[in-house]
Coordinates of C-alpha atoms in Angstrom, one line a residue:
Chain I
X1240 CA -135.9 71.7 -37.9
X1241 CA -137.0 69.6 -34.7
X1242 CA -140.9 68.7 -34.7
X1243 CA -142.3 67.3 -31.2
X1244 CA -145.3 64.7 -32.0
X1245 CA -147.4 63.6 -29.1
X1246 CA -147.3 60.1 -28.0
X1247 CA -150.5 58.2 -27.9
X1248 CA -153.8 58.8 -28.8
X1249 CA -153.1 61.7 -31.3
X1250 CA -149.9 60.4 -32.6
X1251 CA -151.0 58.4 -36.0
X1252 CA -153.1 61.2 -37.1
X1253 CA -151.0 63.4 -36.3
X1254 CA -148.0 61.7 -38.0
X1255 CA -150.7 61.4 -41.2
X1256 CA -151.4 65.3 -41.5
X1257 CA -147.6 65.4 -41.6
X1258 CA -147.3 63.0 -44.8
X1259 CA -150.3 64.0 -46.5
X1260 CA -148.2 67.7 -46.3
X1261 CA -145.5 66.1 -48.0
X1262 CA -143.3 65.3 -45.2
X1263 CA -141.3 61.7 -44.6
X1264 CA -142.2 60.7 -41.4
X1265 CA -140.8 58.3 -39.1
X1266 CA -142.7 54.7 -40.4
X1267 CA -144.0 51.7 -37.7
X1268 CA -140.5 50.0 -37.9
X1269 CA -139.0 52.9 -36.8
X1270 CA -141.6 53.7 -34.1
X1271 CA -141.1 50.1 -32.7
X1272 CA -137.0 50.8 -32.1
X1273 CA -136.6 52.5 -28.5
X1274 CA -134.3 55.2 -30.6
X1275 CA -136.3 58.4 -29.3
X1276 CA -134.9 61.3 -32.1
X1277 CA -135.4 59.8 -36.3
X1278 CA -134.3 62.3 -39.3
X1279 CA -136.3 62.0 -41.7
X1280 CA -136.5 64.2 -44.9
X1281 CA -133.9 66.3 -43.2
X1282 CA -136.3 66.6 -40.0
X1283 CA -135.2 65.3 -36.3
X1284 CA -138.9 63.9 -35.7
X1285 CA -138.9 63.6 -31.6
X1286 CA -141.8 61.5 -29.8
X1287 CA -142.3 62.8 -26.4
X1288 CA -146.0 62.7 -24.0
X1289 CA -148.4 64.6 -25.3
X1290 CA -148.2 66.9 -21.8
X1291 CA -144.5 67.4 -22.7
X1292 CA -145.0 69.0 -26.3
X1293 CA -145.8 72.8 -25.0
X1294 CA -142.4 72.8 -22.8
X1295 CA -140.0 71.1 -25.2
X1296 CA -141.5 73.8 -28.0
X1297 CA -141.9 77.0 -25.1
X1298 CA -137.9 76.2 -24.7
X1299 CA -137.0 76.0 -28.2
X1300 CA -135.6 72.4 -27.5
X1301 CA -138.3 71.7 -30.9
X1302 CA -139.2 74.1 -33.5
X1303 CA -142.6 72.9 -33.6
X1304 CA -144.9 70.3 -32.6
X1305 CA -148.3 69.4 -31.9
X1306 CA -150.5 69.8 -28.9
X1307 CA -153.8 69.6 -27.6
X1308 CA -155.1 73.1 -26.1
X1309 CA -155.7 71.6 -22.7
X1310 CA -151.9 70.8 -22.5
X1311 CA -150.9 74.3 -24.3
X1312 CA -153.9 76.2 -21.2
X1313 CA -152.5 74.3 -18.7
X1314 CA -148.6 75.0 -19.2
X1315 CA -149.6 78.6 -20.4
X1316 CA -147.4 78.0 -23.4
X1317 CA -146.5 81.2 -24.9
X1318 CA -146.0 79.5 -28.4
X1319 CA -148.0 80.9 -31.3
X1320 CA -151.3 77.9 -32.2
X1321 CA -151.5 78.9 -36.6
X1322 CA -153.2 75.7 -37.3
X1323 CA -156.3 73.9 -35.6
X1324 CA -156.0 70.2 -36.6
X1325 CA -159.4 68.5 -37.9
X1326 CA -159.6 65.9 -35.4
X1327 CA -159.3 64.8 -31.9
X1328 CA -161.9 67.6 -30.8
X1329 CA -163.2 66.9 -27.7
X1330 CA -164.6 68.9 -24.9
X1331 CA -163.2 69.9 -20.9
X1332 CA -166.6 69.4 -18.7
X1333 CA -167.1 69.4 -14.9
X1334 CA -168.3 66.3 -13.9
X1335 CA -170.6 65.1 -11.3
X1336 CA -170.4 62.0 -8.8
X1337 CA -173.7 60.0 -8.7
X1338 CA -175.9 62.3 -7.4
X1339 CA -173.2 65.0 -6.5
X1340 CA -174.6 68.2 -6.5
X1341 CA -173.6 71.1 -8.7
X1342 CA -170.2 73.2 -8.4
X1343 CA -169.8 74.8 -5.1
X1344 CA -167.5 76.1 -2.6
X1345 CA -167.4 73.0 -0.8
X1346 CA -167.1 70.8 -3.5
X1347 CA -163.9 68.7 -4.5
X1348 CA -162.3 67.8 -7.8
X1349 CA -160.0 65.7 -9.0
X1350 CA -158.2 66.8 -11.8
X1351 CA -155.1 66.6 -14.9
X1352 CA -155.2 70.2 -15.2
X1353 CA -154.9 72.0 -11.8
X1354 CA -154.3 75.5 -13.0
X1355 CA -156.8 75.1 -16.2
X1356 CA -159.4 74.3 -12.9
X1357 CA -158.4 76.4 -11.0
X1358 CA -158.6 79.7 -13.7
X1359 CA -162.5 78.1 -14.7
X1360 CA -163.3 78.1 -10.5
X1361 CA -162.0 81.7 -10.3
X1362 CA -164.3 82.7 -13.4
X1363 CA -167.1 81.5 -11.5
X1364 CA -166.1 82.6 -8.0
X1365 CA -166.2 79.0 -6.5
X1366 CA -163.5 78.2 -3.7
X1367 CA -163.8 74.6 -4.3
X1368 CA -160.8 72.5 -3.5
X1369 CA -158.4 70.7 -6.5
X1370 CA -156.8 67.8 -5.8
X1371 CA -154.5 66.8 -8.9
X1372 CA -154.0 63.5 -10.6
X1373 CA -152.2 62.0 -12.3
X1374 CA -154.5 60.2 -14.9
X1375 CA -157.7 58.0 -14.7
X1376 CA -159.6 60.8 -12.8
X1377 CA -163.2 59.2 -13.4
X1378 CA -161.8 56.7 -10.5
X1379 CA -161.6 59.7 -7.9
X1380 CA -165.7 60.5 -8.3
X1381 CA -166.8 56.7 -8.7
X1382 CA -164.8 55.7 -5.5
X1383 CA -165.9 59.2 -3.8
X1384 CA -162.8 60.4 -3.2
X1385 CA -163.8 63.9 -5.0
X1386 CA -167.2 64.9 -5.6
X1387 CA -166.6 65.9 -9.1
X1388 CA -163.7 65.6 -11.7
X1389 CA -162.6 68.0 -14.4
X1390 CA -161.5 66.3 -17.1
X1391 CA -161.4 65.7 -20.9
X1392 CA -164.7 64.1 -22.6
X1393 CA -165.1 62.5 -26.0
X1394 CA -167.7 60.0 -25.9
X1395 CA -168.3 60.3 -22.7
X1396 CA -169.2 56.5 -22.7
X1397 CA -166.9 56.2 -19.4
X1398 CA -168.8 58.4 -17.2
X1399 CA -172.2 56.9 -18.3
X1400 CA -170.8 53.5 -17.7
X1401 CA -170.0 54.7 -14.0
X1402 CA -173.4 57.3 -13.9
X1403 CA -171.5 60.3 -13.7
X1404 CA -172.8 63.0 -14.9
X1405 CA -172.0 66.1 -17.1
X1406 CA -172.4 69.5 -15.0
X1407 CA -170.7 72.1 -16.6
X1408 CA -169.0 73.3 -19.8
X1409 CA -165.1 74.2 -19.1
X1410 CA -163.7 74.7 -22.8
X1411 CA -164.3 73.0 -26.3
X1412 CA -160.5 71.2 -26.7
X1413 CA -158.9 70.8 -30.5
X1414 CA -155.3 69.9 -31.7
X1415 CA -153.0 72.8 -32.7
X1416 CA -149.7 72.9 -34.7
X1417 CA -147.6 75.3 -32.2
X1418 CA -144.4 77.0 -33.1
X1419 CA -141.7 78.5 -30.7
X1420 CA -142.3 82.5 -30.8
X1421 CA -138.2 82.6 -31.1
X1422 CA -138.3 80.4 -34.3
X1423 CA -141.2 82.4 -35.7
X1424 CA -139.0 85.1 -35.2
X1425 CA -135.2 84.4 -36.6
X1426 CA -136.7 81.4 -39.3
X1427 CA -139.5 82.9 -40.1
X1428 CA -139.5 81.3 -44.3
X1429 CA -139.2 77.8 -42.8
X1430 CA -141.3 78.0 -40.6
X1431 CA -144.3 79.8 -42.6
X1432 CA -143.7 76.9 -45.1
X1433 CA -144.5 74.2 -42.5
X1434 CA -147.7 76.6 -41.6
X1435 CA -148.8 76.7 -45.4
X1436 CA -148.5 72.7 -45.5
X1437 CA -150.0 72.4 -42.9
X1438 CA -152.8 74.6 -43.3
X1439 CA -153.1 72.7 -46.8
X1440 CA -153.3 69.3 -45.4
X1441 CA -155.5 70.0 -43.3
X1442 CA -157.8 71.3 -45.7
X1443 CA -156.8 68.2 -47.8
X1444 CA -158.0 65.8 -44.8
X1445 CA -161.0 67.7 -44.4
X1446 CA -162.1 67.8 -47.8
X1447 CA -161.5 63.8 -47.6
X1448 CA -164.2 63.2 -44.6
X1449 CA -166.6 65.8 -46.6
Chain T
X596 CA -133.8 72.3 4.6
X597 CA -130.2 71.0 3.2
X598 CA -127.2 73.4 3.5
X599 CA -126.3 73.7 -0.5
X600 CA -129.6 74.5 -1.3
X601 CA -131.1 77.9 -2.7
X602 CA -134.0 79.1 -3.5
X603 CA -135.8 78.2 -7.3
X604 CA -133.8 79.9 -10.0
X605 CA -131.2 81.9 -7.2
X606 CA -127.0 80.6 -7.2
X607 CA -124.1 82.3 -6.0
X608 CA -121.4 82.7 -8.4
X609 CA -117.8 81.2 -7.6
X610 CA -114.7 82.6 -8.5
X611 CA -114.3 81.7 -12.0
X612 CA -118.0 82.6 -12.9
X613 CA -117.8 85.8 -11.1
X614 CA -114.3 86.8 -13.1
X615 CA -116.3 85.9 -16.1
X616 CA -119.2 87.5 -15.5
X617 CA -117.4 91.1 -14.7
X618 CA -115.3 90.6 -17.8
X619 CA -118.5 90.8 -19.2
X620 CA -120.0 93.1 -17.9
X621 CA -116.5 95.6 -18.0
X622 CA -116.6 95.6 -22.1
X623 CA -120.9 96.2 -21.8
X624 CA -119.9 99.4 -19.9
X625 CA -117.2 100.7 -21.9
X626 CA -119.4 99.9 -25.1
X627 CA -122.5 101.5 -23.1
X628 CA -119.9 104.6 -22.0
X629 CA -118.4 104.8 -25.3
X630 CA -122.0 106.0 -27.1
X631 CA -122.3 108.4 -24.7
X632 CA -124.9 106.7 -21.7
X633 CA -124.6 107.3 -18.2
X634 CA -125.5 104.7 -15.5
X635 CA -128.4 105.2 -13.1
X636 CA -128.6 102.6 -10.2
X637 CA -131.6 101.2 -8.9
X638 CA -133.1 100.0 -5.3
X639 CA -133.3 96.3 -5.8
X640 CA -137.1 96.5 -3.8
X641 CA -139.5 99.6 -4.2
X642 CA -143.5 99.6 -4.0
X643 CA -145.8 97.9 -5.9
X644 CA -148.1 100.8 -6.3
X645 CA -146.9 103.4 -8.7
X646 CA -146.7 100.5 -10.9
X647 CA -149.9 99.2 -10.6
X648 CA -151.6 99.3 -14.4
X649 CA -148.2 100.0 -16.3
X650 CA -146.7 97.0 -16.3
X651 CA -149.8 94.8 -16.4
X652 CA -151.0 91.7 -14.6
X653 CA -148.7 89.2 -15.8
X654 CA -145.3 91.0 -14.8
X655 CA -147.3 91.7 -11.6
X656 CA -147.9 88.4 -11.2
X657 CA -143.6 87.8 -12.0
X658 CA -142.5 89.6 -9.2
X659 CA -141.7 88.1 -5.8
X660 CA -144.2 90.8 -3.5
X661 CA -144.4 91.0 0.4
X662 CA -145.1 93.7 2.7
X663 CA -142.7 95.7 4.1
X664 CA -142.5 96.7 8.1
X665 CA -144.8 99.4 7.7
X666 CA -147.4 97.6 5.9
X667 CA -146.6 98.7 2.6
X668 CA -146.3 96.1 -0.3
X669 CA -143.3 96.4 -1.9
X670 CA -141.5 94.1 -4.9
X671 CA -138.1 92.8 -5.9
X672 CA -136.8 94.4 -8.9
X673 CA -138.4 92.1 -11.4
X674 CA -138.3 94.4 -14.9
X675 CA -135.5 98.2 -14.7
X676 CA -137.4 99.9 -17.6
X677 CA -140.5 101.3 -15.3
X678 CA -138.6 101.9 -12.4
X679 CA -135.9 104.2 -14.7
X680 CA -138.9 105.8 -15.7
X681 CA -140.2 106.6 -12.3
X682 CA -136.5 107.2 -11.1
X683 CA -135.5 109.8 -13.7
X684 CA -139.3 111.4 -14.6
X685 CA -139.6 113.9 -12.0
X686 CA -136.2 115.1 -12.3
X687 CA -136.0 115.6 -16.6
X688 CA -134.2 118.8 -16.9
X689 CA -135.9 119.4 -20.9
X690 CA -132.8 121.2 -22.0
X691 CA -130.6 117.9 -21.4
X692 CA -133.0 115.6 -23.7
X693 CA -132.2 113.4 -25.1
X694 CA -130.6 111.9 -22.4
X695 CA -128.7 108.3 -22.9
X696 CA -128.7 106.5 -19.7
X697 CA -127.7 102.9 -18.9
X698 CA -128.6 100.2 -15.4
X699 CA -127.5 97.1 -14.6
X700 CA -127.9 94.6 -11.7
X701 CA -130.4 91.8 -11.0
X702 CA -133.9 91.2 -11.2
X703 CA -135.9 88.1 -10.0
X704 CA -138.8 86.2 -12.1
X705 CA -140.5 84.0 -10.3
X706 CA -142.9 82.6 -13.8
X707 CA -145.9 81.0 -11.9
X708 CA -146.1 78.6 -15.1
X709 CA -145.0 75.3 -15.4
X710 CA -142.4 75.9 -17.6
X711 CA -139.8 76.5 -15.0
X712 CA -138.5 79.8 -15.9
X713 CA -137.8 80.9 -12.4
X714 CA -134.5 82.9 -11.9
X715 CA -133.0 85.5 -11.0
X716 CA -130.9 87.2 -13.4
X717 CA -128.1 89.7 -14.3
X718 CA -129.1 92.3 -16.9
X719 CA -127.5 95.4 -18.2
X720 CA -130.2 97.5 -20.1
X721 CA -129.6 101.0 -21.8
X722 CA -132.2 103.9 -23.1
X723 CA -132.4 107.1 -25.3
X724 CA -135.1 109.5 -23.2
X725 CA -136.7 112.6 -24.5
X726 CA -136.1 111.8 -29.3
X727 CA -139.3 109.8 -30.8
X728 CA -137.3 110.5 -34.1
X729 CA -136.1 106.7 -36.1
X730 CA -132.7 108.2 -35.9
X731 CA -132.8 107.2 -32.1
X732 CA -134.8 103.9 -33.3
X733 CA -131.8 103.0 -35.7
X734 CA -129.0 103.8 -33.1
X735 CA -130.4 101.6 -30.7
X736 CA -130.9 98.9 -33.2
X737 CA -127.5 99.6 -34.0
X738 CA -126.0 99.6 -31.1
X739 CA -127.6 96.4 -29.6
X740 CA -126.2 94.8 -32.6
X741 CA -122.9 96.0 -32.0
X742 CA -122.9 94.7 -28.7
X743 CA -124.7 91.4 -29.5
X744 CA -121.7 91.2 -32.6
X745 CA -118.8 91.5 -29.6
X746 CA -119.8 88.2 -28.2
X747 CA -121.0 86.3 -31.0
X748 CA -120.2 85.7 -34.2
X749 CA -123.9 85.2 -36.0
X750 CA -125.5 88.0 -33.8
X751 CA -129.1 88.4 -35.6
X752 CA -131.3 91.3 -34.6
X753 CA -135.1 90.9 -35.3
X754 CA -137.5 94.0 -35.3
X755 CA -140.8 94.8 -35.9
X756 CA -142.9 97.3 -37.4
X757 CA -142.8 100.5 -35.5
X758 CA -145.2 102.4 -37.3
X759 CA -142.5 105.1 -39.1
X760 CA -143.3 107.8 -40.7
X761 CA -142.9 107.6 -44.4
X762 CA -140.8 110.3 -46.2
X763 CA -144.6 111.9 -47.3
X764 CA -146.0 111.8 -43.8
X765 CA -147.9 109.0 -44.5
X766 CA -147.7 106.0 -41.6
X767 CA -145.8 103.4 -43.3
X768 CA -148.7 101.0 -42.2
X769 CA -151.5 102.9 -44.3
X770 CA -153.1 100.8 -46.6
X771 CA -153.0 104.4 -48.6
X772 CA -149.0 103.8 -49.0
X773 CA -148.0 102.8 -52.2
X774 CA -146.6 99.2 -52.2
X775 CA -143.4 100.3 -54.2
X776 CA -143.2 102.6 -51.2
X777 CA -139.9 101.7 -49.2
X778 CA -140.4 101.8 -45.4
X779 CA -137.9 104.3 -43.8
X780 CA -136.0 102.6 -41.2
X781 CA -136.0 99.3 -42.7
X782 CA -134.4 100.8 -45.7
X783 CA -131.6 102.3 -43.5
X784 CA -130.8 98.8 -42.4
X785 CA -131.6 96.9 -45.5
X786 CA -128.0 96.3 -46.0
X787 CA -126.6 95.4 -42.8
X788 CA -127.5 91.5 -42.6
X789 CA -127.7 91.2 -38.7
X790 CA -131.1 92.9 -39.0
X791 CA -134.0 91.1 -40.1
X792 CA -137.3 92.6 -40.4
X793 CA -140.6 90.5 -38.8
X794 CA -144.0 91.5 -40.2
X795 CA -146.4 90.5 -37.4
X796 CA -146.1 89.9 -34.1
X797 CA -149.1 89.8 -31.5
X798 CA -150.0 93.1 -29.5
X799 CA -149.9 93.0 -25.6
X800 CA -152.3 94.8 -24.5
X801 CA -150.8 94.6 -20.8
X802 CA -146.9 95.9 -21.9
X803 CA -145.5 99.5 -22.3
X804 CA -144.3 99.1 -25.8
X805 CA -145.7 101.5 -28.0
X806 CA -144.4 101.2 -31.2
X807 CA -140.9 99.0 -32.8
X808 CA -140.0 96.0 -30.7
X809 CA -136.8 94.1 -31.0
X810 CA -135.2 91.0 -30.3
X811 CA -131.4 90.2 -30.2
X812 CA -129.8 86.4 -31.2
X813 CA -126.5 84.8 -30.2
X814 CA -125.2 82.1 -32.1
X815 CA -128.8 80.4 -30.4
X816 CA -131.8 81.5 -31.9
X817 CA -134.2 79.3 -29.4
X818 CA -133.8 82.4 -27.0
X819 CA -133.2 86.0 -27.2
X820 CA -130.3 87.4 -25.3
X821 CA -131.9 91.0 -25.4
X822 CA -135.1 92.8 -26.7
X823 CA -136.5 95.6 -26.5
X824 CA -138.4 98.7 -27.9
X825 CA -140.2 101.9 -27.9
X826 CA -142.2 103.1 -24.6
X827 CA -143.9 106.4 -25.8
X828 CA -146.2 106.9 -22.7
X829 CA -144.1 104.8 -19.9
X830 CA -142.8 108.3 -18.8
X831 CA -145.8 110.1 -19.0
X832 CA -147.1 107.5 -16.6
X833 CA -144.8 108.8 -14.1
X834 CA -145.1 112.8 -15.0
X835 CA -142.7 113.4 -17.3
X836 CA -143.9 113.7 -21.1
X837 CA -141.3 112.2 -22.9
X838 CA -141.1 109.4 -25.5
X839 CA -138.4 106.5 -24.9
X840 CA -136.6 103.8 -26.4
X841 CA -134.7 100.9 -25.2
X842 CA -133.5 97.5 -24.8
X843 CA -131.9 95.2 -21.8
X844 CA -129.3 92.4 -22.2
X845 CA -129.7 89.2 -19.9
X846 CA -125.5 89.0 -19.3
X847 CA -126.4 85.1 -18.1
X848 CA -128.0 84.4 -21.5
X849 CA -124.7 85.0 -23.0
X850 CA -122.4 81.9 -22.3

């Protein structure tokens, strides 16, 4: 079995939830070697960007992995989400320039997730212009290049640093273990069992912030 | 615009592709026309209307659409199993059902995703028209393993439930149905290794299938090389009353 685990921000929790369920996971020493595949406990672990977890998983090139829903919206990943992960929540908002008006059809937004956008524009009938990018997308409202920006939010301590402000609701954004619909399929025992330990640990992690 | 290139997901095949490819597809037929199927051939563009609310937005959204010179919008073949349907429906003589008939050619996906599944592809599909009964469920299970089995040697067949009748009348997905209860098609293939029976699988609202679905393996079990399943009403959509199973083979998914 081949497991895809996001690089980044997600990555050491993520890599936790997989030990606390009992699996051997790839340790700092190994993490710090440029190899980019490590079997561990009779698993080829892969590290790839966190964007890059719904197509390596859609394709079957890994069994399973873990992705955050705006990645698994925004590739439309067809791969079945059994188990929400307790952290990393964080919410997709509309936000405004300094004194940018709200939403309309001659409004634009700079944004990571063009089609995500584009889908919550359609749903409210707006024709406003998207103009993707690649990261950092605050910069595009501060330096006025978009009058809003569509984009993840946490704290949102960077948009209050830069008075932007928070306009609109776009979707509430968690962490999901997603498996291929093909492995589902022809491994079906395997795979359940990484769904059950996963499902446990999570409950496990939960109960330990409770 | 350079001179080698195509458009996403289109290539021409050179020699040694194409001999491969109708070596292929010569042993497909002979299998197809050895249980008894006949082939039907399909226009490669037809309109997008009488298709409009059977195959659902997201094949609608598949299908490379334009208007034709009168106005009228029209689409490449993207999926044969509706447009056998509408082909054969007005012309079902009811004394020749069942019928067994069998297509093949291309279709082109263009998957607006960013996955990057756009292609066009070479499929060979066959269906049993006019028997709802699991005998005509089993032979095509059969049968797609049988052909799936002639090009690879761990062919695996997955199918869901199809909502059978149980030997009392009983639908074998009553909670009424005693659990010692054995379901009556997978029983018939409980034997038979190559078939392996999936509980749960998520509805779609927006496709024809109306009961069993299938998917075939290769040797690969990241992707299926065939699926398909029962399409009770996909006829009745075009005027004919009369229930339907099948499945389709992508010929490129098996190298």
């Amino acid at each position: 079995m081949r497991i895809a685990i996001p690089k980044g921000r997600l990555q050491d929790k993520v890599l936790a939830t997989f030990a606390t369920a009992g699996y051997e996971v790839p340790d700092d020493a190994d993490l710090h070697t440029r190899k980019l595949v490590f079997t561990r406990g009779g698993i080829e672990w892969i590290f790839v960007k966190d964007c890059d977890v719904p197509v390596y998983v859609e394709h079957g090139a890994a069994d399973a992995g873990v992705a955050g829903l705006d990645q698994i919206l925004e590739h439309e990943c067809s791969a079945y989400q059994p188990v929400e992960l307790p952290y990393g929540r964080c919410r997709m908002m509309v936000i405004g320039a300094p004194g940018a008006p709200r939403l309309a059809n001659d409004a634009r937004i700079a944004t990571k997730y063009p089609r995500v956008s584009r889908q919550f524009l359609d749903s409210r009938g707006l024709r406003a212009e998207i103009i993707p990018l690649g990261g950092s997308v605050e910069l595009a409202a501060v330096l006025n290049l978009t009058t809003h920006v569509i984009d993840l939010v946490e704290t949102g301590e960077t948009a209050r640093v830069h008075k932007l402000e928070m306009q609109d609701f776009v979707a509430e954004i968690t962490p999901r273990l997603i498996v291929s619909k093909n492995v589902y399929r022809t491994n079906n025992q395997q795979i359940r069992a990484l769904i059950a330990r996963i499902e446990e640990a999570k409950n496990a992690e939960l109960q330990s912030i409770a | 615009m350079g001179k080698t290139r195509y458009p996403t997901g289109a290539r021409p095949l050179l020699i040694e592709e194409t001999a491969r490819r109708r070596r292929i597809e010569s042993r497909f037929v002979a299998l197809l026309e050895g249980n008894g199927f006949a082939e039907v051939v399909l226009p490669i563009i037809d309109f997008a209307e009488p298709y409009a609310g059977v195959t659902g937005r997201e094949s609608a959204r598949q299908s490379y659409r334009f208007t034709d010179r009168e106005g009228e919008l029209v689409a490449i073949r993207s999926d044969f199993t509706p447009m056998v349907a509408r082909a054969l429906a007005p012309a079902l003589p009811e004394s020749e059902l069942p019928l067994r008939v069998f297509y093949r050619g291309d279709v082109i996906r263009c998957d607006a995703t960013r996955l990057g599944a756009n292609r066009e592809m070479f499929q060979i599909g066959a269906e049993i028209i006019g028997d709802a009964s699991s005998e005509a469920d089993i032979a095509m299970l059969r049968l797609a393993a049988a052909i799936a089995s002639e090009f690879f040697e761990n062919a695996l067949v997955v199918y869901t439930d199809g909502g059978w009748q149980m030997a009392d009348g009983k639908s074998a997905d009553a909670d009424s149905s005693p659990p010692s209860a054995v379901r009556h098609l997978p029983s018939l293939l409980e034997n038979d290794a190559r078939f392996v029976y999936h509980e749960q699988d998520e509805a779609d609202p927006s496709s024809y299938y109306t009961g069993l679905r299938f998917w075939v393996y290769g040797d690969d079990r990241r992707k299926p090389i065939a699926q398909g399943g029962r399409y009770d009403s996909l006829y009745s959509r075009f005027g004919a009353d009369a229930p339907a199973i099948g499945f389709t083979f992508t010929i490129d998914d098996l190298d």
